[in-house]
Amino acid sequence: MTTERYWVVGGEYSCMAFKSLKGEGPQVLGPYETRDEAKEAWKRVSRETRGVATARFAIAAEQLVLPA
């Protein structure tokens, strides 16, 4: 049996090419049990960084295999 959990990953990049993050690495939020929960977190962090042109966040899904 498999299930998914979701993460919001991103941060502020060093330039508009979005190839390397500033600082120590990505900002990671989660895990979230549903995509809707992750989407709400993504909306919140996107609003908080709206004025930062080099900030970008995405929702990532993780497949979990549960023991039978």
A tleap script that builds the chain and sets N, CA, C and O, in Angstrom:
source leaprc.protein.ff14SB
mol = sequence {
  NMET THR THR GLU ARG TYR TRP VAL VAL GLY
  GLY GLU TYR SER CYS MET ALA PHE LYS SER
  LEU LYS GLY GLU GLY PRO GLN VAL LEU GLY
  PRO TYR GLU THR ARG ASP GLU ALA LYS GLU
  ALA TRP LYS ARG VAL SER ARG GLU THR ARG
  GLY VAL ALA THR ALA ARG PHE ALA ILE ALA
  ALA GLU GLN LEU VAL LEU PRO CALA
}
set mol.1.N position { 0.844 -1.178 0.000 }
set mol.1.CA position { 0.000 0.000 0.000 }
set mol.1.C position { 0.892 1.246 0.000 }
set mol.1.O position { 1.910 1.296 0.691 }
set mol.2.N position { 0.497 2.233 -0.776 }
set mol.2.CA position { 1.260 3.483 -0.829 }
set mol.2.C position { 0.363 4.659 -0.468 }
set mol.2.O position { -0.859 4.595 -0.598 }
set mol.3.N position { 0.988 5.711 -0.021 }
set mol.3.CA position { 0.303 6.962 0.275 }
set mol.3.C position { 1.253 8.097 -0.067 }
set mol.3.O position { 2.426 7.859 -0.355 }
set mol.4.N position { 0.766 9.310 -0.040 }
set mol.4.CA position { 1.604 10.466 -0.331 }
set mol.4.C position { 1.556 11.439 0.833 }
set mol.4.O position { 0.561 11.536 1.551 }
set mol.5.N position { 2.650 12.153 0.998 }
set mol.5.CA position { 2.651 13.326 1.861 }
set mol.5.C position { 3.319 14.430 1.072 }
set mol.5.O position { 4.027 14.174 0.098 }
set mol.6.N position { 3.091 15.654 1.497 }
set mol.6.CA position { 3.466 16.815 0.685 }
set mol.6.C position { 4.337 17.777 1.483 }
set mol.6.O position { 4.208 17.910 2.700 }
set mol.7.N position { 5.217 18.435 0.763 }
set mol.7.CA position { 6.142 19.403 1.326 }
set mol.7.C position { 6.102 20.665 0.469 }
set mol.7.O position { 5.854 20.593 -0.735 }
set mol.8.N position { 6.345 21.822 1.088 }
set mol.8.CA position { 6.529 23.074 0.356 }
set mol.8.C position { 8.016 23.396 0.470 }
set mol.8.O position { 8.559 23.505 1.569 }
set mol.9.N position { 8.663 23.547 -0.684 }
set mol.9.CA position { 10.116 23.712 -0.724 }
set mol.9.C position { 10.452 24.925 -1.584 }
set mol.9.O position { 9.826 25.150 -2.620 }
set mol.10.N position { 11.439 25.702 -1.155 }
set mol.10.CA position { 11.874 26.832 -1.961 }
set mol.10.C position { 12.706 27.795 -1.147 }
set mol.10.O position { 13.356 27.414 -0.173 }
set mol.11.N position { 12.676 29.038 -1.559 }
set mol.11.CA position { 13.421 30.073 -0.868 }
set mol.11.C position { 13.790 31.200 -1.800 }
set mol.11.O position { 13.214 31.361 -2.876 }
set mol.12.N position { 14.769 31.982 -1.361 }
set mol.12.CA position { 15.230 33.111 -2.164 }
set mol.12.C position { 16.465 32.683 -2.948 }
set mol.12.O position { 17.429 32.173 -2.376 }
set mol.13.N position { 16.427 32.891 -4.240 }
set mol.13.CA position { 17.517 32.499 -5.132 }
set mol.13.C position { 18.484 33.661 -5.334 }
set mol.13.O position { 18.150 34.816 -5.070 }
set mol.14.N position { 19.677 33.340 -5.802 }
set mol.14.CA position { 20.711 34.362 -5.974 }
set mol.14.C position { 20.476 35.238 -7.200 }
set mol.14.O position { 20.998 36.350 -7.269 }
set mol.15.N position { 19.693 34.750 -8.174 }
set mol.15.CA position { 19.398 35.557 -9.363 }
set mol.15.C position { 18.091 35.069 -9.997 }
set mol.15.O position { 17.507 34.078 -9.557 }
set mol.16.N position { 17.651 35.766 -11.018 }
set mol.16.CA position { 16.384 35.443 -11.670 }
set mol.16.C position { 16.434 34.165 -12.512 }
set mol.16.O position { 15.406 33.744 -13.043 }
set mol.17.N position { 17.592 33.548 -12.642 }
set mol.17.CA position { 17.694 32.272 -13.349 }
set mol.17.C position { 17.224 31.112 -12.456 }
set mol.17.O position { 16.988 30.009 -12.950 }
set mol.18.N position { 17.088 31.357 -11.153 }
set mol.18.CA position { 16.591 30.380 -10.174 }
set mol.18.C position { 17.411 29.083 -10.180 }
set mol.18.O position { 16.854 27.986 -10.136 }
set mol.19.N position { 18.754 29.226 -10.235 }
set mol.19.CA position { 19.612 28.033 -10.256 }
set mol.19.C position { 20.225 27.721 -8.910 }
set mol.19.O position { 20.455 26.550 -8.607 }
set mol.20.N position { 20.504 28.734 -8.080 }
set mol.20.CA position { 21.089 28.458 -6.768 }
set mol.20.C position { 20.443 29.353 -5.715 }
set mol.20.O position { 20.196 30.540 -5.931 }
set mol.21.N position { 20.180 28.733 -4.570 }
set mol.21.CA position { 19.542 29.431 -3.461 }
set mol.21.C position { 20.552 30.263 -2.686 }
set mol.21.O position { 21.724 29.901 -2.582 }
set mol.22.N position { 20.086 31.376 -2.145 }
set mol.22.CA position { 20.898 32.173 -1.230 }
set mol.22.C position { 20.931 31.466 0.122 }
set mol.22.O position { 20.026 30.699 0.450 }
set mol.23.N position { 21.948 31.721 0.881 }
set mol.23.CA position { 21.988 31.206 2.251 }
set mol.23.C position { 22.372 29.743 2.324 }
set mol.23.O position { 23.127 29.234 1.495 }
set mol.24.N position { 21.833 29.076 3.339 }
set mol.24.CA position { 22.251 27.718 3.664 }
set mol.24.C position { 21.450 26.620 2.986 }
set mol.24.O position { 21.708 25.443 3.236 }
set mol.25.N position { 20.520 26.950 2.167 }
set mol.25.CA position { 19.749 25.926 1.484 }
set mol.25.C position { 18.278 26.240 1.453 }
set mol.25.O position { 17.863 27.343 1.810 }
set mol.26.N position { 17.477 25.270 1.023 }
set mol.26.CA position { 16.053 25.531 0.842 }
set mol.26.C position { 15.288 25.653 2.156 }
set mol.26.O position { 15.675 25.090 3.180 }
set mol.27.N position { 14.210 26.392 2.097 }
set mol.27.CA position { 13.250 26.451 3.192 }
set mol.27.C position { 12.271 25.308 2.950 }
set mol.27.O position { 11.713 25.199 1.858 }
set mol.28.N position { 12.053 24.456 3.949 }
set mol.28.CA position { 11.193 23.292 3.800 }
set mol.28.C position { 10.076 23.370 4.829 }
set mol.28.O position { 10.336 23.481 6.027 }
set mol.29.N position { 8.833 23.312 4.365 }
set mol.29.CA position { 7.662 23.340 5.233 }
set mol.29.C position { 6.915 22.023 5.081 }
set mol.29.O position { 6.743 21.539 3.963 }
set mol.30.N position { 6.476 21.445 6.172 }
set mol.30.CA position { 5.730 20.189 6.102 }
set mol.30.C position { 6.353 19.147 6.987 }
set mol.30.O position { 7.268 19.449 7.752 }
set mol.31.N position { 5.886 17.952 6.901 }
set mol.31.CA position { 5.018 17.388 5.870 }
set mol.31.C position { 3.544 17.710 6.103 }
set mol.31.O position { 3.115 18.006 7.218 }
set mol.32.N position { 2.792 17.642 5.017 }
set mol.32.CA position { 1.345 17.822 5.051 }
set mol.32.C position { 0.699 16.541 4.543 }
set mol.32.O position { 1.205 15.906 3.618 }
set mol.33.N position { -0.404 16.172 5.144 }
set mol.33.CA position { -1.080 14.921 4.780 }
set mol.33.C position { -1.875 15.025 3.485 }
set mol.33.O position { -2.078 14.027 2.794 }
set mol.34.N position { -2.328 16.246 3.154 }
set mol.34.CA position { -3.103 16.423 1.917 }
set mol.34.C position { -2.494 17.521 1.063 }
set mol.34.O position { -1.804 18.410 1.563 }
set mol.35.N position { -2.758 17.445 -0.226 }
set mol.35.CA position { -2.277 18.479 -1.144 }
set mol.35.C position { -2.926 19.823 -0.815 }
set mol.35.O position { -2.297 20.870 -0.973 }
set mol.36.N position { -4.170 19.800 -0.363 }
set mol.36.CA position { -4.852 21.053 -0.006 }
set mol.36.C position { -4.155 21.759 1.158 }
set mol.36.O position { -4.031 22.984 1.149 }
set mol.37.N position { -3.698 21.002 2.159 }
set mol.37.CA position { -2.955 21.595 3.278 }
set mol.37.C position { -1.653 22.210 2.775 }
set mol.37.O position { -1.284 23.313 3.180 }
set mol.38.N position { -0.963 21.499 1.897 }
set mol.38.CA position { 0.284 22.016 1.333 }
set mol.38.C position { 0.016 23.262 0.499 }
set mol.38.O position { 0.801 24.209 0.529 }
set mol.39.N position { -1.082 23.268 -0.242 }
set mol.39.CA position { -1.419 24.422 -1.066 }
set mol.39.C position { -1.675 25.659 -0.209 }
set mol.39.O position { -1.285 26.765 -0.585 }
set mol.40.N position { -2.320 25.483 0.929 }
set mol.40.CA position { -2.546 26.609 1.841 }
set mol.40.C position { -1.225 27.144 2.386 }
set mol.40.O position { -1.045 28.358 2.489 }
set mol.41.N position { -0.298 26.249 2.738 }
set mol.41.CA position { 1.025 26.677 3.208 }
set mol.41.C position { 1.781 27.392 2.090 }
set mol.41.O position { 2.445 28.400 2.335 }
set mol.42.N position { 1.683 26.872 0.860 }
set mol.42.CA position { 2.326 27.496 -0.289 }
set mol.42.C position { 1.768 28.903 -0.518 }
set mol.42.O position { 2.527 29.838 -0.772 }
set mol.43.N position { 0.452 29.054 -0.429 }
set mol.43.CA position { -0.163 30.379 -0.598 }
set mol.43.C position { 0.347 31.349 0.460 }
set mol.43.O position { 0.660 32.501 0.159 }
set mol.44.N position { 0.429 30.870 1.716 }
set mol.44.CA position { 0.876 31.725 2.817 }
set mol.44.C position { 2.316 32.192 2.596 }
set mol.44.O position { 2.592 33.388 2.690 }
set mol.45.N position { 3.232 31.273 2.304 }
set mol.45.CA position { 4.637 31.646 2.129 }
set mol.45.C position { 4.811 32.472 0.852 }
set mol.45.O position { 5.696 33.326 0.799 }
set mol.46.N position { 4.009 32.244 -0.152 }
set mol.46.CA position { 4.075 33.047 -1.372 }
set mol.46.C position { 3.624 34.478 -1.105 }
set mol.46.O position { 4.215 35.424 -1.627 }
set mol.47.N position { 2.580 34.640 -0.294 }
set mol.47.CA position { 2.133 35.988 0.080 }
set mol.47.C position { 3.206 36.706 0.892 }
set mol.47.O position { 3.452 37.896 0.694 }
set mol.48.N position { 3.851 35.966 1.820 }
set mol.48.CA position { 4.871 36.572 2.678 }
set mol.48.C position { 6.083 37.054 1.881 }
set mol.48.O position { 6.747 38.008 2.286 }
set mol.49.N position { 6.373 36.410 0.765 }
set mol.49.CA position { 7.550 36.765 -0.043 }
set mol.49.C position { 7.164 37.432 -1.369 }
set mol.49.O position { 7.970 37.481 -2.299 }
set mol.50.N position { 5.963 37.932 -1.451 }
set mol.50.CA position { 5.452 38.531 -2.688 }
set mol.50.C position { 6.355 39.634 -3.225 }
set mol.50.O position { 6.492 39.770 -4.441 }
set mol.51.N position { 6.960 40.408 -2.370 }
set mol.51.CA position { 7.799 41.517 -2.810 }
set mol.51.C position { 9.221 41.122 -3.182 }
set mol.51.O position { 10.017 41.978 -3.569 }
set mol.52.N position { 9.547 39.851 -3.071 }
set mol.52.CA position { 10.903 39.373 -3.373 }
set mol.52.C position { 10.875 38.668 -4.727 }
set mol.52.O position { 10.389 37.542 -4.841 }
set mol.53.N position { 11.399 39.338 -5.746 }
set mol.53.CA position { 11.323 38.809 -7.113 }
set mol.53.C position { 12.093 37.506 -7.288 }
set mol.53.O position { 11.797 36.731 -8.198 }
set mol.54.N position { 13.071 37.258 -6.434 }
set mol.54.CA position { 13.883 36.044 -6.581 }
set mol.54.C position { 13.439 34.911 -5.657 }
set mol.54.O position { 14.176 33.941 -5.478 }
set mol.55.N position { 12.258 35.018 -5.073 }
set mol.55.CA position { 11.739 33.946 -4.218 }
set mol.55.C position { 10.822 33.042 -5.039 }
set mol.55.O position { 10.014 33.509 -5.841 }
set mol.56.N position { 10.969 31.749 -4.819 }
set mol.56.CA position { 10.138 30.778 -5.530 }
set mol.56.C position { 9.911 29.577 -4.611 }
set mol.56.O position { 10.832 29.104 -3.945 }
set mol.57.N position { 8.668 29.095 -4.590 }
set mol.57.CA position { 8.301 27.931 -3.785 }
set mol.57.C position { 7.465 26.980 -4.633 }
set mol.57.O position { 6.772 27.402 -5.558 }
set mol.58.N position { 7.539 25.697 -4.307 }
set mol.58.CA position { 6.779 24.675 -5.027 }
set mol.58.C position { 6.307 23.613 -4.046 }
set mol.58.O position { 6.846 23.481 -2.948 }
set mol.59.N position { 5.301 22.865 -4.453 }
set mol.59.CA position { 4.797 21.739 -3.670 }
set mol.59.C position { 5.428 20.467 -4.231 }
set mol.59.O position { 5.366 20.207 -5.433 }
set mol.60.N position { 6.032 19.686 -3.350 }
set mol.60.CA position { 6.635 18.410 -3.736 }
set mol.60.C position { 5.877 17.274 -3.056 }
set mol.60.O position { 5.521 17.369 -1.882 }
set mol.61.N position { 5.633 16.198 -3.805 }
set mol.61.CA position { 4.938 15.025 -3.271 }
set mol.61.C position { 5.954 13.923 -3.003 }
set mol.61.O position { 6.873 13.702 -3.792 }
set mol.62.N position { 5.778 13.245 -1.894 }
set mol.62.CA position { 6.636 12.124 -1.525 }
set mol.62.C position { 5.785 10.856 -1.463 }
set mol.62.O position { 4.771 10.820 -0.766 }
set mol.63.N position { 6.193 9.832 -2.183 }
set mol.63.CA position { 5.488 8.544 -2.177 }
set mol.63.C position { 6.006 7.725 -1.000 }
set mol.63.O position { 7.213 7.525 -0.864 }
set mol.64.N position { 5.108 7.257 -0.159 }
set mol.64.CA position { 5.460 6.400 0.968 }
set mol.64.C position { 4.883 5.013 0.741 }
set mol.64.O position { 3.711 4.868 0.393 }
set mol.65.N position { 5.700 4.009 0.937 }
set mol.65.CA position { 5.236 2.619 0.856 }
set mol.65.C position { 5.008 2.151 2.281 }
set mol.65.O position { 5.938 2.094 3.085 }
set mol.66.N position { 3.766 1.817 2.585 }
set mol.66.CA position { 3.405 1.368 3.926 }
set mol.66.C position { 3.473 -0.142 4.019 }
set mol.66.O position { 3.169 -0.836 3.048 }
set mol.67.N position { 3.869 -0.666 5.178 }
set mol.67.CA position { 3.894 -2.126 5.328 }
set mol.67.C position { 2.489 -2.704 5.232 }
set mol.67.O position { 1.513 -2.093 5.665 }
set mol.68.N position { 2.416 -3.867 4.667 }
set mol.68.CA position { 1.108 -4.515 4.481 }
set mol.68.C position { 0.549 -5.070 5.769 }
set mol.68.O position { -0.541 -5.642 5.773 }
savepdb mol mol.pdb
quit
